[in-house]
Each structure stands twice: as structure tokens, then as C-alpha cells.
Amino acid sequence: MIVNRSSRTLLMIVSLAMLAGCASGSRHDASHGIDEPYFARDMPGLPGGWDPMMSRVDNPILEVRRLGNPPPALVRRALLAQHEDWVGTPYRLGGTSQHGVDCSALVQNVFAETFQLNLPRTTGEQVREGSPVARDELAPGDLVFFRPPGAYRHVGIFIGDGRFLHASSSRGVMISRLDNSYWRRYYWQARRALEPTNLAQRLLVDVDA
């Protein structure tokens, strides 16, 4: 009787030890996959090997919804997603689709599709939108304008890190650097149609719809 009781006690201790070992192993495996919230991902078409950090979550907009004040980073992610959709689209004066688009039509399409904000069609009208922004205070979503030689003005969308999304007349839809010698020479002004936080909130409303 004493032997049997001792055996049962020993068996119980061994069983509990095995369960504890499995539980600690499970916690280790789970934390290995969850505790690293970001990973680097190459974005197609970005110049110079620029590697913005993308969230692991399936939908970064839903993740940022938990924040009371959505960051400008969310606007940048949305603009990079639009870049993936439009990259390589050829430039066509008067064009408004992915068969061919000009600079102001690209801006108009991106703002309508991403932020549900209707901007005017032409560069001349867009340059009167919102409020002026100093070059050293640019934020993702600001409109940047240029006056190159010729009759036409050029417009793009600042995405952060000194870069802007636009429809280049020579290379189509692409991302360029503001400090590129050409764009630096012909930089004109910038306008903020909406504050970055308001643009991000429009993204969140769209997710809820």
C-alpha cells in the first residue's frame, strides 16, 4: 500500500514536471513569433534600395486604429501602396487612368482612392488647395509643386524621407528624391490639403465602412 502510494506520488511529480516543460516550451515558441513586430520588406520600384519598414500585422490600418492620434507613418504606408498600384504607368498629358496619366490626374486619383478627398483636376487649381508648407516642414500627404521650363507646372505627393510620388513625363509613375539636382532646381512650393492626422483618420473611416 505504501509502495503504491509512493509510486503514484512519484508518477504525479513526473507528470507535473513534463507538463511544466511543455508549457514553458510553448511560451518560448509563441514569443519568438510575436515579440518582433516589424520586418524589412523591399518595396517594388523604390530607388536606391530604400526599404521602408512594414508591419507584420495583416492590416496595418486596423492595427493603428487603436491609437488615439494616427501617425503620419500611416499616410506614408497608404501612399506606398498606391505607388505599387500605379508604378510604371506611362505619362500621358490629359490621361486619367493606368493606361496613361498626367501628374495632376495621378494626384487627384490617389487622394480620391486613398483619402476620399476630391481635389481639383489641374495643377493650377491644386496649387490653391489648403495652406502653404515650408520645405523643411513637409509631411506625408503634402503636395509638392515644381516650375520646370515650358508652359506646364508639375505636382507630386510627398511621402517622407525626402521623396515624392509623381507621374514623370519621361519615366511615368515613380518615386523621386526632392534633392535630385533637377527637382531641387525647379522646386516651387508645397501645399497641405489636410493635416496628416486628418488624412490618416480618413483611412480609418474607410476601413470601418
PDB file of C-alpha atoms in Angstrom, residues 53-202:
ATOM      1  CA  MET A  53       9.570  49.070 -42.507  1.00  0.00           C
ATOM      2  CA  MET A  54       6.278  47.297 -42.915  1.00  0.00           C
ATOM      3  CA  SER A  55       4.184  45.913 -40.063  1.00  0.00           C
ATOM      4  CA  ARG A  56       3.731  42.170 -39.540  1.00  0.00           C
ATOM      5  CA  VAL A  57       0.001  42.598 -38.979  1.00  0.00           C
ATOM      6  CA  ASP A  58      -2.296  41.671 -41.851  1.00  0.00           C
ATOM      7  CA  ASN A  59      -3.809  45.152 -41.983  1.00  0.00           C
ATOM      8  CA  PRO A  60      -1.639  47.992 -40.613  1.00  0.00           C
ATOM      9  CA  ILE A  61      -4.594  50.378 -40.719  1.00  0.00           C
ATOM     10  CA  LEU A  62      -6.557  48.183 -38.318  1.00  0.00           C
ATOM     11  CA  GLU A  63      -3.504  47.983 -36.069  1.00  0.00           C
ATOM     12  CA  VAL A  64      -3.102  51.768 -35.924  1.00  0.00           C
ATOM     13  CA  ARG A  65      -6.833  52.189 -35.253  1.00  0.00           C
ATOM     14  CA  ARG A  66      -6.059  51.536 -31.598  1.00  0.00           C
ATOM     15  CA  LEU A  67      -4.088  54.801 -31.397  1.00  0.00           C
ATOM     16  CA  GLY A  68      -5.891  57.989 -30.419  1.00  0.00           C
ATOM     17  CA  ASN A  69      -3.816  60.067 -32.824  1.00  0.00           C
ATOM     18  CA  PRO A  70      -2.928  58.118 -36.006  1.00  0.00           C
ATOM     19  CA  PRO A  71       0.666  58.877 -37.057  1.00  0.00           C
ATOM     20  CA  PRO A  72       1.829  60.277 -40.406  1.00  0.00           C
ATOM     21  CA  ALA A  73       3.502  56.888 -40.931  1.00  0.00           C
ATOM     22  CA  LEU A  74       0.070  55.502 -41.765  1.00  0.00           C
ATOM     23  CA  VAL A  75      -0.333  58.077 -44.540  1.00  0.00           C
ATOM     24  CA  ARG A  76       3.070  57.092 -45.913  1.00  0.00           C
ATOM     25  CA  ARG A  77       2.112  53.395 -45.960  1.00  0.00           C
ATOM     26  CA  ALA A  78      -1.081  54.182 -47.829  1.00  0.00           C
ATOM     27  CA  LEU A  79       0.841  56.246 -50.400  1.00  0.00           C
ATOM     28  CA  LEU A  80       3.396  53.467 -50.860  1.00  0.00           C
ATOM     29  CA  ALA A  81       0.518  51.067 -51.508  1.00  0.00           C
ATOM     30  CA  GLN A  82      -0.741  53.458 -54.193  1.00  0.00           C
ATOM     31  CA  HIS A  83       2.754  53.543 -55.659  1.00  0.00           C
ATOM     32  CA  GLU A  84       2.647  49.771 -56.024  1.00  0.00           C
ATOM     33  CA  ASP A  85      -0.665  50.063 -57.880  1.00  0.00           C
ATOM     34  CA  TRP A  86       0.477  52.831 -60.231  1.00  0.00           C
ATOM     35  CA  VAL A  87       4.218  52.267 -60.671  1.00  0.00           C
ATOM     36  CA  GLY A  88       5.216  52.014 -64.333  1.00  0.00           C
ATOM     37  CA  THR A  89       2.050  53.662 -65.645  1.00  0.00           C
ATOM     38  CA  PRO A  90       3.180  55.771 -68.624  1.00  0.00           C
ATOM     39  CA  TYR A  91       2.822  59.527 -68.655  1.00  0.00           C
ATOM     40  CA  ARG A  92       0.156  60.910 -70.981  1.00  0.00           C
ATOM     41  CA  LEU A  93      -0.887  64.556 -70.983  1.00  0.00           C
ATOM     42  CA  GLY A  94      -4.620  64.619 -70.260  1.00  0.00           C
ATOM     43  CA  GLY A  95      -4.621  60.950 -69.221  1.00  0.00           C
ATOM     44  CA  THR A  96      -6.503  59.901 -66.110  1.00  0.00           C
ATOM     45  CA  SER A  97      -6.080  56.108 -65.904  1.00  0.00           C
ATOM     46  CA  GLN A  98      -3.438  53.404 -65.639  1.00  0.00           C
ATOM     47  CA  HIS A  99      -3.310  53.329 -69.433  1.00  0.00           C
ATOM     48  CA  GLY A 100      -1.695  56.778 -69.194  1.00  0.00           C
ATOM     49  CA  VAL A 101      -1.845  59.572 -66.628  1.00  0.00           C
ATOM     50  CA  ASP A 102      -0.501  63.069 -66.149  1.00  0.00           C
ATOM     51  CA  CYS A 103       0.841  64.461 -62.871  1.00  0.00           C
ATOM     52  CA  SER A 104      -2.267  66.266 -61.611  1.00  0.00           C
ATOM     53  CA  ALA A 105      -4.565  63.364 -62.549  1.00  0.00           C
ATOM     54  CA  LEU A 106      -2.369  60.976 -60.572  1.00  0.00           C
ATOM     55  CA  VAL A 107      -2.614  63.248 -57.531  1.00  0.00           C
ATOM     56  CA  GLN A 108      -6.367  63.543 -57.967  1.00  0.00           C
ATOM     57  CA  ASN A 109      -6.791  59.754 -58.273  1.00  0.00           C
ATOM     58  CA  VAL A 110      -4.564  58.927 -55.301  1.00  0.00           C
ATOM     59  CA  PHE A 111      -6.355  61.361 -52.995  1.00  0.00           C
ATOM     60  CA  ALA A 112      -9.795  60.182 -54.100  1.00  0.00           C
ATOM     61  CA  GLU A 113      -8.990  56.466 -53.789  1.00  0.00           C
ATOM     62  CA  THR A 114      -6.918  56.652 -50.618  1.00  0.00           C
ATOM     63  CA  PHE A 115      -8.359  59.505 -48.574  1.00  0.00           C
ATOM     64  CA  GLN A 116     -11.806  60.014 -50.127  1.00  0.00           C
ATOM     65  CA  LEU A 117     -10.786  63.618 -50.766  1.00  0.00           C
ATOM     66  CA  ASN A 118     -11.739  65.254 -54.055  1.00  0.00           C
ATOM     67  CA  LEU A 119      -9.033  67.563 -55.356  1.00  0.00           C
ATOM     68  CA  PRO A 120      -9.311  69.734 -58.481  1.00  0.00           C
ATOM     69  CA  ARG A 121      -8.162  68.262 -61.794  1.00  0.00           C
ATOM     70  CA  THR A 122      -5.397  70.650 -62.825  1.00  0.00           C
ATOM     71  CA  THR A 123      -2.092  71.691 -61.278  1.00  0.00           C
ATOM     72  CA  GLY A 124      -3.141  75.330 -61.453  1.00  0.00           C
ATOM     73  CA  GLU A 125      -6.181  74.561 -59.287  1.00  0.00           C
ATOM     74  CA  GLN A 126      -4.393  72.162 -56.935  1.00  0.00           C
ATOM     75  CA  VAL A 127      -1.762  74.765 -56.076  1.00  0.00           C
ATOM     76  CA  ARG A 128      -4.526  76.834 -54.463  1.00  0.00           C
ATOM     77  CA  GLU A 129      -5.696  73.989 -52.194  1.00  0.00           C
ATOM     78  CA  GLY A 130      -5.153  74.019 -48.434  1.00  0.00           C
ATOM     79  CA  SER A 131      -2.349  76.034 -46.879  1.00  0.00           C
ATOM     80  CA  PRO A 132       1.317  76.645 -47.766  1.00  0.00           C
ATOM     81  CA  VAL A 133       4.010  74.493 -46.129  1.00  0.00           C
ATOM     82  CA  ALA A 134       7.701  75.279 -45.737  1.00  0.00           C
ATOM     83  CA  ARG A 135      10.002  72.813 -47.438  1.00  0.00           C
ATOM     84  CA  ASP A 136      11.641  71.826 -44.150  1.00  0.00           C
ATOM     85  CA  GLU A 137       8.227  71.108 -42.595  1.00  0.00           C
ATOM     86  CA  LEU A 138       6.893  68.724 -45.245  1.00  0.00           C
ATOM     87  CA  ALA A 139       4.837  65.765 -44.031  1.00  0.00           C
ATOM     88  CA  PRO A 140       3.488  62.696 -45.878  1.00  0.00           C
ATOM     89  CA  GLY A 141       0.494  63.679 -47.988  1.00  0.00           C
ATOM     90  CA  ASP A 142       1.642  67.237 -48.744  1.00  0.00           C
ATOM     91  CA  LEU A 143       1.540  68.363 -52.378  1.00  0.00           C
ATOM     92  CA  VAL A 144       4.848  69.494 -53.845  1.00  0.00           C
ATOM     93  CA  PHE A 145       4.949  71.733 -56.917  1.00  0.00           C
ATOM     94  CA  PHE A 146       7.644  72.468 -59.486  1.00  0.00           C
ATOM     95  CA  ARG A 147       8.132  75.003 -62.282  1.00  0.00           C
ATOM     96  CA  PRO A 148      10.284  73.312 -64.932  1.00  0.00           C
ATOM     97  CA  PRO A 149      10.985  75.011 -68.274  1.00  0.00           C
ATOM     98  CA  GLY A 150       7.949  75.211 -70.518  1.00  0.00           C
ATOM     99  CA  ALA A 151       4.295  76.039 -70.150  1.00  0.00           C
ATOM    100  CA  TYR A 152       3.311  73.337 -67.666  1.00  0.00           C
ATOM    101  CA  ARG A 153       3.720  73.081 -63.903  1.00  0.00           C
ATOM    102  CA  HIS A 154       4.394  69.763 -62.162  1.00  0.00           C
ATOM    103  CA  VAL A 155       2.915  68.276 -58.971  1.00  0.00           C
ATOM    104  CA  GLY A 156       3.642  65.248 -56.797  1.00  0.00           C
ATOM    105  CA  ILE A 157       2.828  63.894 -53.336  1.00  0.00           C
ATOM    106  CA  PHE A 158       5.442  63.956 -50.585  1.00  0.00           C
ATOM    107  CA  ILE A 159       5.761  60.527 -48.949  1.00  0.00           C
ATOM    108  CA  GLY A 160       8.503  61.234 -46.403  1.00  0.00           C
ATOM    109  CA  ASP A 161      12.241  60.633 -46.233  1.00  0.00           C
ATOM    110  CA  GLY A 162      12.850  63.359 -48.840  1.00  0.00           C
ATOM    111  CA  ARG A 163      10.891  61.565 -51.574  1.00  0.00           C
ATOM    112  CA  PHE A 164       7.719  62.198 -53.538  1.00  0.00           C
ATOM    113  CA  LEU A 165       5.344  60.174 -55.706  1.00  0.00           C
ATOM    114  CA  HIS A 166       4.576  61.611 -59.128  1.00  0.00           C
ATOM    115  CA  ALA A 167       3.974  60.952 -62.815  1.00  0.00           C
ATOM    116  CA  SER A 168       7.228  61.785 -64.560  1.00  0.00           C
ATOM    117  CA  SER A 169       6.877  62.872 -68.182  1.00  0.00           C
ATOM    118  CA  SER A 170       9.898  60.744 -69.113  1.00  0.00           C
ATOM    119  CA  ARG A 171       9.506  57.642 -66.907  1.00  0.00           C
ATOM    120  CA  GLY A 172       5.858  57.507 -65.865  1.00  0.00           C
ATOM    121  CA  VAL A 173       4.672  56.985 -62.295  1.00  0.00           C
ATOM    122  CA  MET A 174       7.612  56.698 -59.944  1.00  0.00           C
ATOM    123  CA  ILE A 175       9.188  57.915 -56.703  1.00  0.00           C
ATOM    124  CA  SER A 176      11.884  60.604 -56.891  1.00  0.00           C
ATOM    125  CA  ARG A 177      14.083  62.471 -54.448  1.00  0.00           C
ATOM    126  CA  LEU A 178      13.463  66.136 -53.743  1.00  0.00           C
ATOM    127  CA  ASP A 179      17.207  66.721 -53.528  1.00  0.00           C
ATOM    128  CA  ASN A 180      17.736  65.381 -57.042  1.00  0.00           C
ATOM    129  CA  SER A 181      19.538  68.186 -58.919  1.00  0.00           C
ATOM    130  CA  TYR A 182      16.682  68.624 -61.421  1.00  0.00           C
ATOM    131  CA  TRP A 183      13.828  68.708 -58.903  1.00  0.00           C
ATOM    132  CA  ARG A 184      15.812  70.842 -56.457  1.00  0.00           C
ATOM    133  CA  ARG A 185      16.425  73.402 -59.188  1.00  0.00           C
ATOM    134  CA  TYR A 186      12.779  73.710 -60.178  1.00  0.00           C
ATOM    135  CA  TYR A 187      11.097  73.287 -56.780  1.00  0.00           C
ATOM    136  CA  TRP A 188       8.355  75.878 -56.427  1.00  0.00           C
ATOM    137  CA  GLN A 189       6.203  75.409 -53.315  1.00  0.00           C
ATOM    138  CA  ALA A 190       4.214  72.927 -51.207  1.00  0.00           C
ATOM    139  CA  ARG A 191       0.604  72.864 -50.053  1.00  0.00           C
ATOM    140  CA  ARG A 192      -1.148  70.883 -47.330  1.00  0.00           C
ATOM    141  CA  ALA A 193      -4.690  69.962 -48.344  1.00  0.00           C
ATOM    142  CA  LEU A 194      -5.279  68.302 -44.952  1.00  0.00           C
ATOM    143  CA  GLU A 195      -3.170  67.668 -41.859  1.00  0.00           C
ATOM    144  CA  PRO A 196      -1.548  64.184 -41.858  1.00  0.00           C
ATOM    145  CA  THR A 197      -3.620  63.168 -38.842  1.00  0.00           C
ATOM    146  CA  ASN A 198      -6.841  64.079 -40.677  1.00  0.00           C
ATOM    147  CA  LEU A 199      -5.707  62.132 -43.748  1.00  0.00           C
ATOM    148  CA  ALA A 200      -4.971  59.107 -41.553  1.00  0.00           C
ATOM    149  CA  GLN A 201      -8.375  59.386 -39.895  1.00  0.00           C
ATOM    150  CA  ARG A 202      -9.982  59.254 -43.335  1.00  0.00           C
TER     151      ARG A 202
END
